[in-house]
Short mmCIF file of C-alpha atoms in Angstrom, two decimals:
data_model
loop_
_atom_site.label_atom_id
_atom_site.label_comp_id
_atom_site.label_asym_id
_atom_site.label_seq_id
_atom_site.Cartn_x
_atom_site.Cartn_y
_atom_site.Cartn_z
CA MET A 1 22.96 -19.09 -229.86
CA ARG A 2 19.88 -18.80 -227.59
CA LYS A 3 18.95 -22.64 -228.02
CA VAL A 4 22.45 -23.93 -227.11
CA LEU A 5 22.51 -21.78 -224.06
CA LEU A 6 19.35 -22.87 -222.87
CA CYS A 7 20.15 -26.43 -223.40
CA LEU A 8 23.29 -25.93 -221.18
CA LEU A 9 21.32 -24.13 -218.40
CA ALA A 10 18.72 -27.08 -218.48
CA PHE A 11 21.48 -29.73 -218.63
CA PHE A 12 23.30 -28.03 -215.64
CA ALA A 13 20.23 -27.74 -213.55
CA ALA A 14 20.01 -31.39 -212.98
CA SER A 15 23.18 -31.35 -211.02
CA ALA A 16 23.19 -27.89 -209.49
CA GLN A 17 21.31 -29.31 -206.38
CA ALA A 18 20.23 -25.68 -205.49
CA GLN A 19 17.24 -24.85 -203.23
CA PHE A 20 15.09 -22.25 -204.83
CA LYS A 21 13.17 -19.98 -202.27
CA ILE A 22 10.39 -18.90 -204.43
CA ASN A 23 8.41 -15.77 -203.22
CA ASP A 24 5.34 -18.02 -203.20
CA ASP A 25 2.33 -15.99 -204.12
CA ASP A 26 0.85 -19.39 -205.03
CA VAL A 27 -0.13 -19.66 -201.34
CA LYS A 28 -2.55 -16.87 -201.83
CA TYR A 29 -3.62 -17.07 -205.34
CA ALA A 30 -3.14 -20.45 -206.79
CA THR A 31 -4.90 -22.66 -204.31
CA GLU A 32 -7.77 -23.49 -206.55
CA LEU A 33 -5.77 -24.29 -209.90
CA LEU A 34 -5.88 -27.91 -210.95
CA LYS A 35 -3.29 -29.86 -209.13
CA PRO A 36 -0.34 -31.88 -210.72
CA GLY A 37 -1.42 -35.12 -211.99
CA THR A 38 -4.78 -33.97 -212.91
CA ALA A 39 -6.03 -34.36 -216.47
CA VAL A 40 -6.77 -31.15 -218.00
CA PRO A 41 -10.39 -30.45 -219.23
CA ASP A 42 -10.82 -29.82 -223.07
CA PHE A 43 -12.42 -26.71 -224.38
CA LYS A 44 -13.47 -25.48 -227.85
CA LEU A 45 -12.32 -21.90 -228.21
CA ARG A 46 -11.90 -19.40 -231.02
CA ASP A 47 -8.53 -18.10 -231.84
CA ARG A 48 -7.82 -14.42 -232.94
CA ILE A 49 -8.99 -15.00 -236.65
CA GLY A 50 -12.35 -16.63 -235.34
CA LYS A 51 -11.35 -20.34 -236.15
CA TRP A 52 -12.24 -23.00 -233.67
CA GLN A 53 -9.57 -24.40 -231.81
CA THR A 54 -9.42 -27.07 -228.92
CA ILE A 55 -6.93 -27.26 -226.05
CA SER A 56 -6.40 -30.85 -226.47
CA LYS A 57 -5.37 -30.31 -230.23
CA LEU A 58 -3.08 -27.45 -229.57
CA ALA A 59 -1.33 -29.26 -226.57
CA LYS A 60 -1.31 -32.92 -228.34
CA GLY A 61 1.83 -34.84 -227.68
CA ARG A 62 3.80 -31.63 -226.48
CA TYR A 63 4.72 -30.00 -223.20
CA THR A 64 2.25 -27.17 -223.21
CA VAL A 65 2.16 -23.95 -221.11
CA LEU A 66 -1.25 -22.59 -220.82
CA ASP A 67 -1.01 -18.80 -219.90
CA PHE A 68 -4.39 -17.35 -218.52
CA TRP A 69 -4.41 -13.55 -219.04
CA ALA A 70 -6.58 -10.60 -220.06
CA SER A 71 -5.73 -7.32 -221.91
CA TRP A 72 -7.42 -5.48 -218.92
CA CYS A 73 -5.31 -7.07 -216.34
CA PRO A 74 -2.37 -4.69 -215.09
CA ASP A 75 -0.29 -7.66 -213.70
CA CYS A 76 -0.83 -9.82 -216.87
CA ARG A 77 0.44 -6.86 -219.10
CA LYS A 78 3.56 -6.49 -216.62
CA ASP A 79 4.17 -10.23 -217.04
CA ILE A 80 3.92 -10.62 -220.77
CA PRO A 81 7.50 -9.61 -221.48
CA ASN A 82 8.70 -12.51 -219.17
CA ILE A 83 6.42 -14.94 -220.80
CA GLN A 84 7.58 -13.90 -224.32
CA ARG A 85 10.98 -14.37 -223.16
CA LEU A 86 10.22 -17.92 -221.92
CA TYR A 87 8.46 -18.44 -225.29
CA GLY A 88 11.53 -17.45 -227.15
CA LYS A 89 13.73 -19.76 -225.13
CA PHE A 90 11.59 -22.88 -224.71
CA ALA A 91 9.63 -23.01 -227.97
CA PRO A 92 12.62 -23.96 -230.08
CA LEU A 93 12.83 -27.19 -227.81
CA GLY A 94 9.55 -28.09 -228.60
CA VAL A 95 7.34 -26.55 -225.85
CA GLN A 96 4.12 -25.32 -226.86
CA PHE A 97 2.60 -21.94 -225.48
CA VAL A 98 -1.05 -21.12 -225.63
CA GLY A 99 -2.78 -17.94 -224.35
CA VAL A 100 -6.07 -18.26 -222.91
CA SER A 101 -7.67 -14.74 -222.61
CA PHE A 102 -10.47 -13.69 -220.35
CA ASP A 103 -11.16 -10.80 -222.43
CA ASP A 104 -14.80 -9.98 -223.35
CA ASP A 105 -13.96 -7.45 -225.97
CA ALA A 106 -12.47 -8.80 -229.12
CA ALA A 107 -11.20 -5.69 -230.33
CA LYS A 108 -9.04 -4.97 -227.22
CA TRP A 109 -7.99 -8.63 -227.16
CA LYS A 110 -6.56 -8.45 -230.61
CA ALA A 111 -5.01 -5.01 -230.02
CA ALA A 112 -3.11 -6.26 -226.98
CA ILE A 113 -1.95 -9.21 -228.93
CA GLU A 114 -0.57 -6.82 -231.80
CA GLN A 115 0.84 -4.31 -229.26
CA TYR A 116 2.86 -6.92 -227.35
CA GLY A 117 3.86 -8.89 -230.47
CA ILE A 118 2.45 -12.13 -229.01
CA ARG A 119 3.49 -14.98 -231.44
CA TYR A 120 2.10 -18.03 -229.90
CA PRO A 121 -1.59 -19.27 -230.26
CA GLN A 122 -4.25 -17.32 -228.56
CA VAL A 123 -7.82 -18.31 -227.80
CA SER A 124 -10.66 -17.00 -225.80
CA GLN A 125 -14.34 -17.45 -225.02
CA LEU A 126 -14.75 -13.63 -224.88
CA LYS A 127 -15.90 -13.78 -221.23
CA ARG A 128 -14.53 -12.32 -218.19
CA MET A 129 -12.94 -14.79 -215.68
CA ARG A 130 -15.71 -14.78 -213.25
CA GLU A 131 -18.04 -15.71 -216.13
CA SER A 132 -15.99 -18.19 -217.96
CA GLU A 133 -16.57 -21.86 -217.90
CA VAL A 134 -12.78 -22.39 -218.65
CA ALA A 135 -11.72 -20.34 -215.64
CA SER A 136 -14.15 -22.45 -213.45
CA ALA A 137 -12.98 -25.78 -214.86
CA TYR A 138 -9.21 -24.87 -214.48
CA GLY A 139 -9.84 -23.24 -210.99
CA VAL A 140 -8.42 -19.78 -212.17
CA LYS A 141 -9.13 -17.22 -209.52
CA TRP A 142 -6.24 -14.77 -210.41
CA ILE A 143 -4.38 -13.75 -213.38
CA PRO A 144 -1.83 -14.17 -214.83
CA SER A 145 -1.79 -18.02 -213.87
CA MET A 146 0.07 -20.62 -215.59
CA MET A 147 -0.06 -24.31 -216.15
CA LEU A 148 2.41 -26.62 -217.58
CA ILE A 149 1.01 -29.72 -219.02
CA ASP A 150 2.76 -32.86 -219.95
CA LYS A 151 2.68 -34.79 -223.29
CA GLU A 152 -0.39 -36.97 -221.92
CA GLY A 153 -2.27 -33.94 -221.19
CA LYS A 154 -1.75 -33.92 -217.28
CA VAL A 155 -0.78 -30.94 -215.10
CA MET A 156 2.72 -30.83 -214.10
CA LEU A 157 2.69 -27.37 -212.51
CA SER A 158 0.11 -24.65 -211.63
CA THR A 159 1.39 -21.34 -210.61
CA VAL A 160 0.79 -17.63 -210.77
CA LEU A 161 4.64 -17.11 -210.92
CA SER A 162 6.43 -17.09 -214.32
CA ASP A 163 9.75 -17.44 -212.54
CA LYS A 164 8.58 -20.64 -210.97
CA LEU A 165 7.40 -21.82 -214.51
CA GLU A 166 11.04 -21.10 -215.69
CA VAL A 167 12.83 -23.19 -213.00
CA LYS A 168 10.34 -26.10 -213.80
CA LEU A 169 10.86 -25.88 -217.36
CA THR A 170 14.66 -25.71 -217.13
CA GLU A 171 14.73 -28.75 -215.13
CA LEU A 172 12.52 -30.63 -217.51
CA MET A 173 14.35 -29.75 -220.45
CA ALA A 174 17.42 -31.31 -218.70
CA LYS A 175 15.99 -34.52 -219.54
CA GLU A 176 14.82 -33.56 -223.10
CA CYS A 177 17.93 -31.67 -224.13
CA PRO A 178 21.16 -33.57 -223.39
CA VAL A 179 24.38 -31.69 -223.84
CA THR A 180 27.92 -33.01 -223.79
CA LEU A 181 30.23 -30.44 -222.50
CA LYS A 182 33.39 -29.76 -224.85
CA GLY A 183 36.47 -28.73 -222.91
CA THR A 184 38.36 -29.35 -219.92
CA SER A 185 38.72 -28.55 -216.30
CA GLU A 186 41.89 -27.98 -214.59
CA ARG A 187 42.77 -27.12 -210.71
CA VAL A 188 45.42 -24.40 -210.41
CA THR A 189 47.30 -22.82 -207.44
CA ILE A 190 47.92 -19.04 -207.60
CA ASP A 191 50.14 -16.97 -205.38
CA GLY A 192 47.64 -14.49 -203.59
CA GLY A 193 48.09 -11.60 -201.32
CA LYS A 194 47.82 -13.84 -198.15
CA GLY A 195 48.98 -17.21 -199.23
CA LYS A 196 48.09 -19.64 -201.97
CA LEU A 197 44.77 -19.36 -203.91
CA GLN A 198 42.89 -22.38 -205.22
CA GLY A 199 40.98 -22.07 -208.44
CA ILE A 200 39.53 -23.99 -211.46
CA ILE A 201 40.04 -23.09 -214.80
CA GLN A 202 37.58 -24.50 -217.41
CA LYS A 203 38.84 -24.09 -220.95
CA PRO A 204 36.95 -24.90 -224.19
CA VAL A 205 38.58 -27.07 -226.85
CA LEU A 206 40.99 -25.04 -228.81
CA ALA A 207 42.96 -25.78 -231.97
CA GLN A 208 46.73 -25.46 -231.72
CA GLY A 209 47.55 -21.79 -231.59
CA GLU A 210 43.99 -20.65 -231.08
CA THR A 211 43.13 -18.20 -228.35
CA CYS A 212 39.91 -17.33 -226.47
CA PRO A 213 38.89 -14.79 -223.80
CA MET A 214 38.94 -15.78 -220.13
CA VAL A 215 36.40 -14.68 -217.42
CA MET A 216 37.31 -14.36 -213.71
CA LEU A 217 34.42 -15.19 -211.23
CA CYS A 218 34.68 -13.55 -207.85
CA HIS A 219 32.35 -15.08 -204.86
CA GLY A 220 30.76 -13.03 -202.32
CA PHE A 221 31.54 -12.67 -198.51
CA GLY A 222 31.81 -16.06 -196.93
CA GLY A 223 31.23 -17.83 -200.16
CA LYS A 224 33.57 -20.00 -202.39
CA LYS A 225 34.23 -20.94 -205.86
CA ASP A 226 31.85 -23.95 -205.97
CA GLY A 227 28.19 -23.71 -206.30
CA PRO A 228 25.33 -23.32 -208.96
CA LEU A 229 25.64 -19.58 -209.49
CA PHE A 230 29.25 -19.55 -211.07
CA GLU A 231 29.17 -23.17 -212.18
CA LEU A 232 26.37 -22.39 -214.54
CA ILE A 233 28.02 -19.41 -215.84
CA ALA A 234 31.49 -21.08 -216.40
CA ASP A 235 29.89 -24.16 -218.09
CA SER A 236 27.82 -22.07 -220.67
CA LEU A 237 30.81 -19.87 -221.25
CA MET A 238 33.07 -22.89 -222.00
CA GLN A 239 30.44 -24.23 -224.40
CA HIS A 240 30.62 -21.02 -226.40
CA GLY A 241 34.42 -20.94 -226.73
CA ILE A 242 35.17 -18.84 -223.54
CA ALA A 243 37.40 -19.91 -220.68
CA SER A 244 36.78 -19.01 -216.94
CA ILE A 245 38.50 -19.19 -213.74
CA ARG A 246 36.62 -19.38 -210.31
CA PHE A 247 38.72 -19.28 -207.26
CA ASP A 248 38.39 -18.97 -203.36
CA PHE A 249 39.62 -15.67 -201.96
CA ASN A 250 42.16 -15.87 -199.00
CA GLY A 251 40.40 -17.39 -195.84
CA HIS A 252 37.65 -18.95 -198.12
CA GLY A 253 37.09 -22.54 -199.25
CA GLU A 254 40.33 -24.29 -200.26
CA SER A 255 42.45 -20.97 -200.21
CA GLU A 256 45.19 -20.10 -197.57
CA GLY A 257 44.64 -17.34 -195.04
CA GLU A 258 42.53 -16.72 -191.94
CA PHE A 259 39.01 -15.53 -192.46
CA VAL A 260 39.50 -12.97 -189.70
CA GLU A 261 42.18 -11.32 -191.63
CA MET A 262 40.25 -11.08 -194.62
CA THR A 263 39.49 -7.40 -195.99
CA VAL A 264 38.20 -6.13 -199.22
CA PRO A 265 41.60 -4.47 -200.03
CA ASN A 266 43.27 -7.95 -199.88
CA GLU A 267 40.66 -9.57 -201.81
CA ILE A 268 41.27 -6.88 -204.51
CA GLU A 269 45.09 -7.86 -204.26
CA ASP A 270 43.85 -11.52 -204.77
CA ALA A 271 41.96 -10.72 -207.68
CA ILE A 272 44.81 -8.54 -209.33
CA LYS A 273 47.13 -11.59 -208.67
CA VAL A 274 44.60 -13.83 -210.59
CA TYR A 275 44.29 -11.30 -213.41
CA GLU A 276 47.97 -11.47 -213.72
CA TYR A 277 48.14 -15.40 -213.82
CA VAL A 278 45.35 -15.67 -216.36
CA ARG A 279 46.49 -12.69 -218.52
CA ASP A 280 49.94 -14.44 -219.02
CA LEU A 281 48.38 -17.71 -220.22
CA ARG A 282 49.26 -18.34 -223.88
CA TYR A 283 45.78 -19.09 -225.07
CA VAL A 284 44.13 -16.07 -223.40
CA ASP A 285 43.59 -13.00 -225.70
CA GLY A 286 41.56 -11.00 -223.24
CA VAL A 287 40.00 -10.98 -219.72
CA ALA A 288 36.57 -10.10 -218.15
CA ILE A 289 35.53 -10.22 -214.63
CA VAL A 290 32.32 -11.04 -212.85
CA GLY A 291 31.42 -10.70 -209.23
CA HIS A 292 28.59 -11.37 -206.83
CA SER A 293 27.82 -9.25 -203.71
CA GLN A 294 31.07 -8.47 -202.04
CA GLY A 295 32.85 -10.05 -204.96
CA GLY A 296 30.95 -7.48 -207.13
CA VAL A 297 32.56 -4.63 -205.31
CA VAL A 298 35.98 -6.49 -205.47
CA ALA A 299 35.41 -6.87 -209.27
CA ALA A 300 34.47 -3.37 -209.88
CA MET A 301 37.37 -1.92 -207.84
CA THR A 302 39.81 -4.12 -209.63
CA ALA A 303 38.57 -2.85 -213.06
CA GLY A 304 38.97 0.53 -212.00
CA LYS A 305 42.43 0.10 -210.15
CA LEU A 306 43.99 -1.52 -213.09
CA GLU A 307 44.67 0.04 -216.48
CA THR A 308 41.51 1.06 -218.62
CA ASP A 309 42.00 -1.78 -221.03
CA ALA A 310 42.79 -4.62 -218.53
CA PHE A 311 39.20 -6.03 -218.86
CA ARG A 312 37.04 -6.39 -221.80
CA ALA A 313 33.95 -6.71 -219.73
CA VAL A 314 32.55 -6.37 -216.21
CA ALA A 315 29.39 -8.01 -214.81
CA LEU A 316 28.13 -7.41 -211.35
CA LEU A 317 25.48 -9.72 -209.53
CA ALA A 318 23.91 -7.69 -206.54
CA PRO A 319 27.21 -5.65 -205.90
CA ALA A 320 27.40 -4.89 -202.06
CA GLY A 321 28.30 -1.26 -202.15
CA VAL A 322 26.44 -1.07 -198.93
CA LEU A 323 29.37 -2.61 -196.94
CA ARG A 324 31.06 0.84 -196.66
CA ASP A 325 27.82 2.41 -195.23
CA ASP A 326 27.42 -0.55 -192.89
CA ALA A 327 30.85 -0.11 -191.61
CA ILE A 328 30.19 3.71 -190.92
CA ARG A 329 27.07 2.79 -189.13
CA GLY A 330 28.83 0.16 -187.17
CA SER A 331 26.85 -2.61 -188.35
CA PHE A 332 27.26 -5.92 -190.30
CA MET A 333 24.33 -7.96 -191.86
CA GLY A 334 21.87 -6.39 -189.19
CA ARG A 335 24.32 -6.78 -186.19
CA PHE A 336 25.42 -3.71 -184.52
CA TYR A 337 28.67 -3.42 -182.56
CA GLU A 338 29.25 -1.00 -179.56
CA GLU A 339 32.59 0.09 -180.67
CA SER A 340 33.28 2.99 -183.04
CA PRO A 341 34.07 1.94 -186.55
CA LEU A 342 37.11 4.12 -186.34
CA ASP A 343 38.35 2.06 -183.44
CA PRO A 344 36.64 -1.40 -183.98
CA PRO A 345 37.13 -4.42 -181.91
CA ASP A 346 39.65 -7.13 -182.76
CA TYR A 347 36.89 -9.12 -184.18
CA VAL A 348 33.01 -9.50 -184.35
CA ASP A 349 31.47 -12.81 -183.99
CA ILE A 350 29.19 -13.45 -186.97
CA GLY A 351 28.03 -17.02 -186.38
CA GLY A 352 28.99 -20.18 -187.96
CA GLY A 353 32.25 -20.31 -186.16
CA LYS A 354 33.27 -17.08 -188.34
CA ARG A 355 34.86 -13.74 -187.06
CA LEU A 356 34.90 -10.49 -188.94
CA GLY A 357 38.31 -8.99 -188.36
CA GLY A 358 38.52 -5.24 -186.93
CA GLU A 359 40.87 -4.60 -190.05
CA TYR A 360 37.82 -5.50 -192.30
CA ILE A 361 35.77 -2.76 -190.52
CA ARG A 362 38.53 -0.31 -190.45
CA THR A 363 39.13 -0.63 -194.14
CA ALA A 364 35.73 -0.66 -195.07
CA PHE A 365 35.03 2.55 -193.27
CA SER A 366 36.91 4.53 -195.86
CA LEU A 367 36.86 2.21 -198.83
CA PRO A 368 36.66 4.29 -202.03
CA ILE A 369 34.22 1.88 -203.82
CA TYR A 370 32.50 4.03 -206.36
CA GLU A 371 35.48 6.47 -206.83
CA THR A 372 37.74 3.56 -207.63
CA ALA A 373 35.17 1.73 -209.90
CA ALA A 374 34.44 4.81 -211.82
CA LYS A 375 37.87 4.67 -213.63
CA TYR A 376 36.48 1.63 -215.53
CA GLN A 377 34.60 2.88 -218.43
CA GLY A 378 34.30 -0.31 -220.62
CA PRO A 379 31.27 -2.68 -221.21
CA ALA A 380 29.32 -3.35 -218.14
CA LEU A 381 26.15 -5.24 -216.91
CA VAL A 382 24.60 -4.88 -213.33
CA VAL A 383 21.96 -7.45 -212.30
CA HIS A 384 20.10 -6.75 -209.12
CA GLY A 385 16.85 -7.81 -207.57
CA THR A 386 14.29 -5.38 -206.28
CA GLY A 387 13.62 -7.69 -203.15
CA ASP A 388 17.27 -7.67 -202.06
CA ARG A 389 17.17 -7.04 -198.27
CA VAL A 390 21.08 -7.60 -197.95
CA VAL A 391 21.92 -4.93 -200.50
CA PRO A 392 19.15 -2.62 -201.75
CA TYR A 393 19.14 -2.36 -205.42
CA THR A 394 20.06 1.36 -205.37
CA TYR A 395 23.63 0.33 -204.73
CA GLY A 396 23.69 -1.51 -207.94
CA GLU A 397 21.99 1.36 -209.78
CA ARG A 398 24.77 3.60 -208.60
CA PHE A 399 27.49 1.46 -210.52
CA HIS A 400 25.21 1.61 -213.60
CA GLN A 401 24.86 5.40 -213.47
CA GLN A 402 28.57 5.99 -213.26
CA TRP A 403 29.36 3.69 -216.09
CA PRO A 404 27.99 5.29 -219.43
CA GLY A 405 26.98 2.70 -221.79
CA SER A 406 26.51 0.04 -219.12
CA GLU A 407 23.36 -2.29 -218.93
CA MET A 408 21.21 -2.63 -215.93
CA VAL A 409 18.67 -5.31 -215.41
CA LEU A 410 16.35 -5.13 -212.17
CA LEU A 411 14.50 -8.41 -211.37
CA ASP A 412 11.47 -7.72 -209.75
CA ALA A 413 11.02 -9.03 -205.98
CA TYR A 414 14.45 -11.27 -206.41
CA ASP A 415 16.50 -11.52 -203.39
CA HIS A 416 20.30 -11.37 -202.95
CA GLY A 417 21.00 -14.66 -204.03
CA PHE A 418 18.68 -14.77 -206.91
CA SER A 419 16.81 -17.69 -205.60
CA GLN A 420 13.50 -16.98 -207.13
CA ASN A 421 15.30 -18.23 -210.38
CA ILE A 422 18.98 -18.66 -210.47
CA TYR A 423 18.77 -19.59 -214.05
CA ARG A 424 17.53 -16.11 -215.01
CA ALA A 425 20.33 -14.34 -213.31
CA THR A 426 23.14 -16.75 -214.76
CA ASN A 427 21.68 -16.60 -218.19
CA LEU A 428 21.74 -12.77 -218.22
CA VAL A 429 25.45 -12.82 -217.35
CA SER A 430 26.22 -15.54 -219.83
CA GLU A 431 24.35 -13.95 -222.81
CA PHE A 432 26.00 -10.51 -222.08
CA LEU A 433 29.56 -12.07 -221.89
CA ILE A 434 29.08 -14.09 -224.98
CA LYS A 435 27.81 -11.10 -226.81
CA THR A 436 30.33 -8.79 -225.67
CA LEU A 437 33.52 -11.21 -225.84
CA GLY A 438 32.54 -12.62 -229.18
CA GLY A 439 31.72 -16.10 -228.05
CA LYS A 440 30.88 -18.99 -230.56
#
């Protein structure tokens, strides 16, 4: 399943056209690493059992990741699980991983390899970074550092960020691992709480009489159904035998309604209408719901508002539980308004030609977000970034704490839109849904 899912994410990366705002520590720590297009110098180093290896032989004819690290380096130990995860995803597609250690104590080096269960080749001069000829030749002044090398032995990427490495590898594998989507895409119109809602259903190939789960995808404040975040999830689900519907809430995208009249309660009403629509489709045997930001609040409250078995799974991406607190403070996305939230203005100009209606503020002020969501007690996943400045991750943690058995993934330094590595966030949600819903 992992190999197919990875290929899908790689394939969709080519058309996502998203701009990734990497928290670029490379500006500080990767300035002397070998630049793209540079032929990598070769070295003869011993592996963990004492056998001589050369980098050229280990990397010959393959895309290769050189992972510079040391067992004595706290940041390296912190990053090892992520490198291990990338190895598990990309090695099946032919990418070689080679660890280059700057340990000077062989016993500690080998103990760390065993402790972390590192399976890819490891080599070392058994010299500290400052004394190492390898570090000097490759321009390594900070660890962990990583280099992606092409099949001709030239540098494609030099970085100290494993998330940046994953983005590059995913886009690279789009060319190396073509995938043909199997399924159909259909535009649908659904009666919502404030007019017609426009949606897109993606359905896998089904035999006559065969059924499958359906996943509802709820966008955030000011968002819409289109975009890489939900498209990546929808496409990977379809390839694993799971249908999805992504739709525009009232006042958004192609749906009817005025943005200034939008509130969280009427978005919940929209979500319930969509649920009733897809629940009654003959080929649907169960429904799950996913939401990002405000859509996460809508998804969680909808799951709690409906009967306990309405949804087979819930996944929240950076759920914006902060919106009630913002209303109480009399603020919206950092903008404060003078009027009391108990008696808000008719609207607040939030830029971009959009106005936030007074009814939005009034209803948000007393919105029972967690009280309603707590009524759902089924399988759940919450994904949040610790660098989210729009919605602090503690709001996501609260959903996790009130749902026994739920899963919580905190992505270090990720922002509200997961721009550091959108593939990581979508992969987490897709894998959770495939596992929980019994995808192919």
